[in-house]
Amino acid sequence: MPDSPVLPAVGWKEYLNWVTKNIRYPEGVTPVVRREVLVSFTVQADGAVSDLEVVRTPGEQFTAETFRLLQEGPKWVPARIGGNAAGEEVI
């Protein structure tokens, strides 16, 4: 069990603002329609995101955009175990 959880390095509010400003909706999809993509990924000890896997998605174009946002977005603060940064899976 980690001593501290995985979090966006810029904080949740700024992270969500970044996503809102940088999301590219797939062609033909209006931003008004809510679509939810559930993914799992690992935050490495250096804050990088890896091992992206889709858990549930309304379609491949949504999955691709979710992965792009996670890979291009702000770094994450990794979990800490025994005071040391450690890779941790996030869902």
Coordinates of N, CA and C in Angstrom, one line a residue:
M1 N 0.8 -1.2 0.0 CA 0.0 0.0 0.0 C 0.9 1.2 0.0
P2 N 0.7 2.2 -0.9 CA 1.5 3.4 -1.0 C 1.3 4.3 0.2
D3 N 2.3 5.0 0.6 CA 2.2 6.0 1.6 C 1.5 7.3 1.2
S4 N 1.6 7.6 -0.1 CA 0.9 8.7 -0.7 C 0.4 8.3 -2.1
P5 N -0.7 8.9 -2.5 CA -1.4 8.5 -3.8 C -0.7 9.1 -5.0
V6 N -1.0 8.6 -6.1 CA -0.6 9.2 -7.4 C -1.5 10.4 -7.7
L7 N -0.9 11.5 -8.1 CA -1.7 12.7 -8.3 C -1.0 13.5 -9.5
P8 N -1.8 14.3 -10.3 CA -1.2 15.1 -11.3 C -0.3 16.1 -10.6
A9 N 0.9 16.4 -11.2 CA 1.9 17.3 -10.5 C 1.4 18.7 -10.4
V10 N 0.5 19.1 -11.3 CA -0.1 20.5 -11.2 C -1.3 20.5 -10.4
G11 N -1.8 19.4 -9.8 CA -3.0 19.4 -9.0 C -4.2 19.1 -9.9
W12 N -5.2 18.6 -9.3 CA -6.4 18.1 -10.1 C -7.1 19.3 -10.8
K13 N -7.2 20.4 -10.2 CA -7.9 21.5 -10.8 C -7.2 22.0 -12.1
E14 N -5.9 22.2 -12.0 CA -5.1 22.6 -13.1 C -5.0 21.5 -14.2
Y15 N -5.0 20.3 -13.8 CA -4.9 19.1 -14.7 C -6.2 19.1 -15.5
L16 N -7.4 19.2 -14.9 CA -8.6 19.3 -15.6 C -8.8 20.5 -16.5
N17 N -8.2 21.6 -16.1 CA -8.2 22.8 -16.9 C -7.4 22.5 -18.2
W18 N -6.2 21.9 -18.0 CA -5.4 21.6 -19.1 C -6.1 20.6 -20.1
V19 N -6.7 19.6 -19.6 CA -7.5 18.7 -20.5 C -8.6 19.4 -21.2
T20 N -9.3 20.3 -20.5 CA -10.4 21.0 -21.2 C -9.9 21.9 -22.3
K21 N -8.7 22.5 -22.1 CA -8.1 23.4 -23.2 C -7.5 22.6 -24.3
N22 N -7.1 21.4 -24.1 CA -6.3 20.6 -25.1 C -7.0 19.4 -25.7
I23 N -8.2 19.1 -25.3 CA -9.0 18.0 -25.9 C -9.3 18.3 -27.3
R24 N -9.2 17.3 -28.1 CA -9.6 17.4 -29.5 C -10.7 16.4 -29.7
Y25 N -11.9 16.9 -29.9 CA -13.0 15.9 -30.1 C -12.9 15.3 -31.4
P26 N -13.3 14.0 -31.5 CA -13.2 13.3 -32.8 C -14.2 14.0 -33.8
E27 N -13.9 13.9 -35.1 CA -14.7 14.5 -36.1 C -16.2 14.0 -36.0
G28 N -17.1 14.9 -36.0 CA -18.5 14.5 -36.0 C -19.1 14.4 -34.6
V29 N -18.3 14.6 -33.6 CA -18.7 14.5 -32.2 C -18.8 15.9 -31.6
T30 N -20.0 16.2 -31.0 CA -20.1 17.5 -30.4 C -19.7 17.4 -29.0
P31 N -19.0 18.5 -28.5 CA -18.6 18.4 -27.1 C -19.7 18.4 -26.0
V32 N -20.9 18.6 -26.5 CA -22.1 18.6 -25.5 C -22.4 17.2 -25.1
V33 N -22.1 16.2 -26.0 CA -22.4 14.8 -25.7 C -21.3 14.2 -24.8
R34 N -21.7 13.8 -23.6 CA -20.7 13.2 -22.7 C -20.3 11.8 -23.1
R35 N -19.1 11.6 -23.3 CA -18.5 10.2 -23.5 C -17.5 9.9 -22.5
E36 N -17.5 8.7 -22.0 CA -16.6 8.3 -20.9 C -15.7 7.2 -21.3
V37 N -14.4 7.4 -21.1 CA -13.4 6.4 -21.4 C -12.7 6.0 -20.1
L38 N -12.7 4.8 -19.8 CA -12.0 4.3 -18.6 C -10.8 3.6 -19.0
V39 N -9.6 4.0 -18.4 CA -8.4 3.4 -18.8 C -7.6 3.1 -17.5
S40 N -6.6 2.2 -17.6 CA -5.7 2.0 -16.5 C -4.3 2.4 -17.1
F41 N -3.4 2.9 -16.2 CA -2.1 3.2 -16.7 C -1.2 3.2 -15.4
T42 N 0.1 3.2 -15.7 CA 1.1 3.2 -14.6 C 1.8 4.5 -14.6
V43 N 1.9 5.1 -13.4 CA 2.7 6.3 -13.2 C 4.1 5.8 -12.7
Q44 N 5.1 6.0 -13.5 CA 6.5 5.6 -13.2 C 7.1 6.5 -12.1
A45 N 8.2 6.0 -11.5 CA 8.8 6.8 -10.5 C 9.2 8.2 -10.9
D46 N 9.5 8.4 -12.2 CA 9.8 9.7 -12.7 C 8.6 10.6 -13.1
G47 N 7.4 10.1 -12.9 CA 6.2 10.8 -13.2 C 5.6 10.6 -14.5
A48 N 6.3 9.8 -15.4 CA 5.9 9.5 -16.7 C 4.7 8.5 -16.7
V49 N 3.9 8.5 -17.7 CA 2.8 7.6 -17.8 C 3.1 6.5 -18.8
S50 N 2.8 5.3 -18.4 CA 3.1 4.1 -19.3 C 2.0 3.1 -19.2
D51 N 2.2 2.0 -19.9 CA 1.3 0.8 -19.8 C -0.2 1.2 -19.9
L52 N -0.6 2.1 -20.9 CA -1.9 2.5 -21.0 C -2.8 1.3 -21.6
E53 N -3.9 1.1 -20.9 CA -4.8 0.0 -21.4 C -6.2 0.5 -21.2
V54 N -7.1 0.2 -22.2 CA -8.5 0.6 -22.2 C -9.2 -0.4 -21.3
V55 N -10.1 0.1 -20.5 CA -11.0 -0.8 -19.7 C -12.4 -0.7 -20.3
R56 N -12.8 0.5 -20.6 CA -14.2 0.7 -21.2 C -14.1 1.9 -22.1
T57 N -14.7 1.9 -23.3 CA -14.6 3.0 -24.2 C -15.9 3.0 -25.1
P58 N -16.3 4.2 -25.6 CA -17.4 4.2 -26.5 C -16.9 4.1 -28.0
G59 N -15.6 4.0 -28.2 CA -15.0 3.8 -29.5 C -13.5 4.1 -29.6
E60 N -12.9 3.6 -30.6 CA -11.4 3.7 -30.7 C -11.0 5.2 -30.8
Q61 N -11.7 6.1 -31.5 CA -11.3 7.5 -31.6 C -11.3 8.1 -30.2
F62 N -12.2 7.7 -29.3 CA -12.1 8.3 -27.9 C -11.0 7.7 -27.1
T63 N -10.7 6.5 -27.3 CA -9.5 5.9 -26.7 C -8.2 6.6 -27.1
A64 N -8.1 6.7 -28.4 CA -6.9 7.4 -28.9 C -6.7 8.8 -28.4
E65 N -7.7 9.5 -28.2 CA -7.6 10.9 -27.7 C -7.3 10.9 -26.2
T66 N -7.9 9.9 -25.5 CA -7.6 9.8 -24.1 C -6.1 9.5 -23.9
F67 N -5.6 8.5 -24.6 CA -4.2 8.2 -24.5 C -3.3 9.3 -24.9
R68 N -3.7 10.1 -25.9 CA -2.9 11.3 -26.3 C -2.8 12.3 -25.2
L69 N -4.0 12.6 -24.6 CA -4.0 13.5 -23.5 C -3.1 13.1 -22.3
L70 N -3.2 11.8 -22.0 CA -2.4 11.3 -20.8 C -0.9 11.3 -21.2
Q71 N -0.5 11.0 -22.4 CA 0.9 11.0 -22.8 C 1.5 12.4 -23.0
E72 N 0.7 13.3 -23.4 CA 1.2 14.7 -23.7 C 0.9 15.7 -22.6
G73 N 0.1 15.3 -21.6 CA -0.2 16.2 -20.5 C 0.8 16.4 -19.5
P74 N 0.5 17.1 -18.5 CA 1.4 17.3 -17.4 C 1.8 16.0 -16.7
K75 N 3.0 16.0 -16.2 CA 3.6 14.9 -15.4 C 2.7 14.6 -14.2
W76 N 2.9 13.4 -13.7 CA 2.2 13.0 -12.4 C 3.2 12.9 -11.3
V77 N 2.8 13.0 -10.1 CA 3.6 12.7 -8.9 C 3.4 11.3 -8.6
P78 N 4.4 10.5 -8.6 CA 4.3 9.1 -8.4 C 3.9 8.8 -6.9
A79 N 3.4 7.6 -6.7 CA 3.1 7.1 -5.4 C 4.5 7.0 -4.6
R80 N 4.4 7.0 -3.3 CA 5.6 6.9 -2.5 C 5.4 5.7 -1.6
I81 N 6.4 4.8 -1.6 CA 6.3 3.7 -0.7 C 7.6 3.7 0.1
G82 N 7.5 3.8 1.5 CA 8.7 3.9 2.3 C 9.5 5.1 2.0
G83 N 8.8 6.2 1.6 CA 9.5 7.4 1.3 C 10.1 7.5 -0.1
N84 N 10.1 6.4 -0.8 CA 10.7 6.4 -2.2 C 9.6 6.4 -3.3
A85 N 9.9 7.1 -4.4 CA 9.0 7.1 -5.5 C 8.9 5.7 -6.1
A86 N 7.7 5.3 -6.4 CA 7.5 3.9 -6.9 C 6.4 4.0 -8.0
G87 N 6.6 3.1 -9.0 CA 5.6 3.0 -10.1 C 4.3 2.5 -9.5
E88 N 3.1 3.0 -10.0 CA 1.8 2.6 -9.4 C 0.8 2.6 -10.5
E89 N 0.0 1.5 -10.6 CA -1.1 1.5 -11.5 C -2.3 2.3 -11.1
V90 N -2.8 3.0 -12.0 CA -4.0 3.9 -11.8 C -5.1 3.5 -12.7
I91 N -6.3 3.4 -12.1 CA -7.5 3.1 -12.9 C -8.5 4.3 -12.8

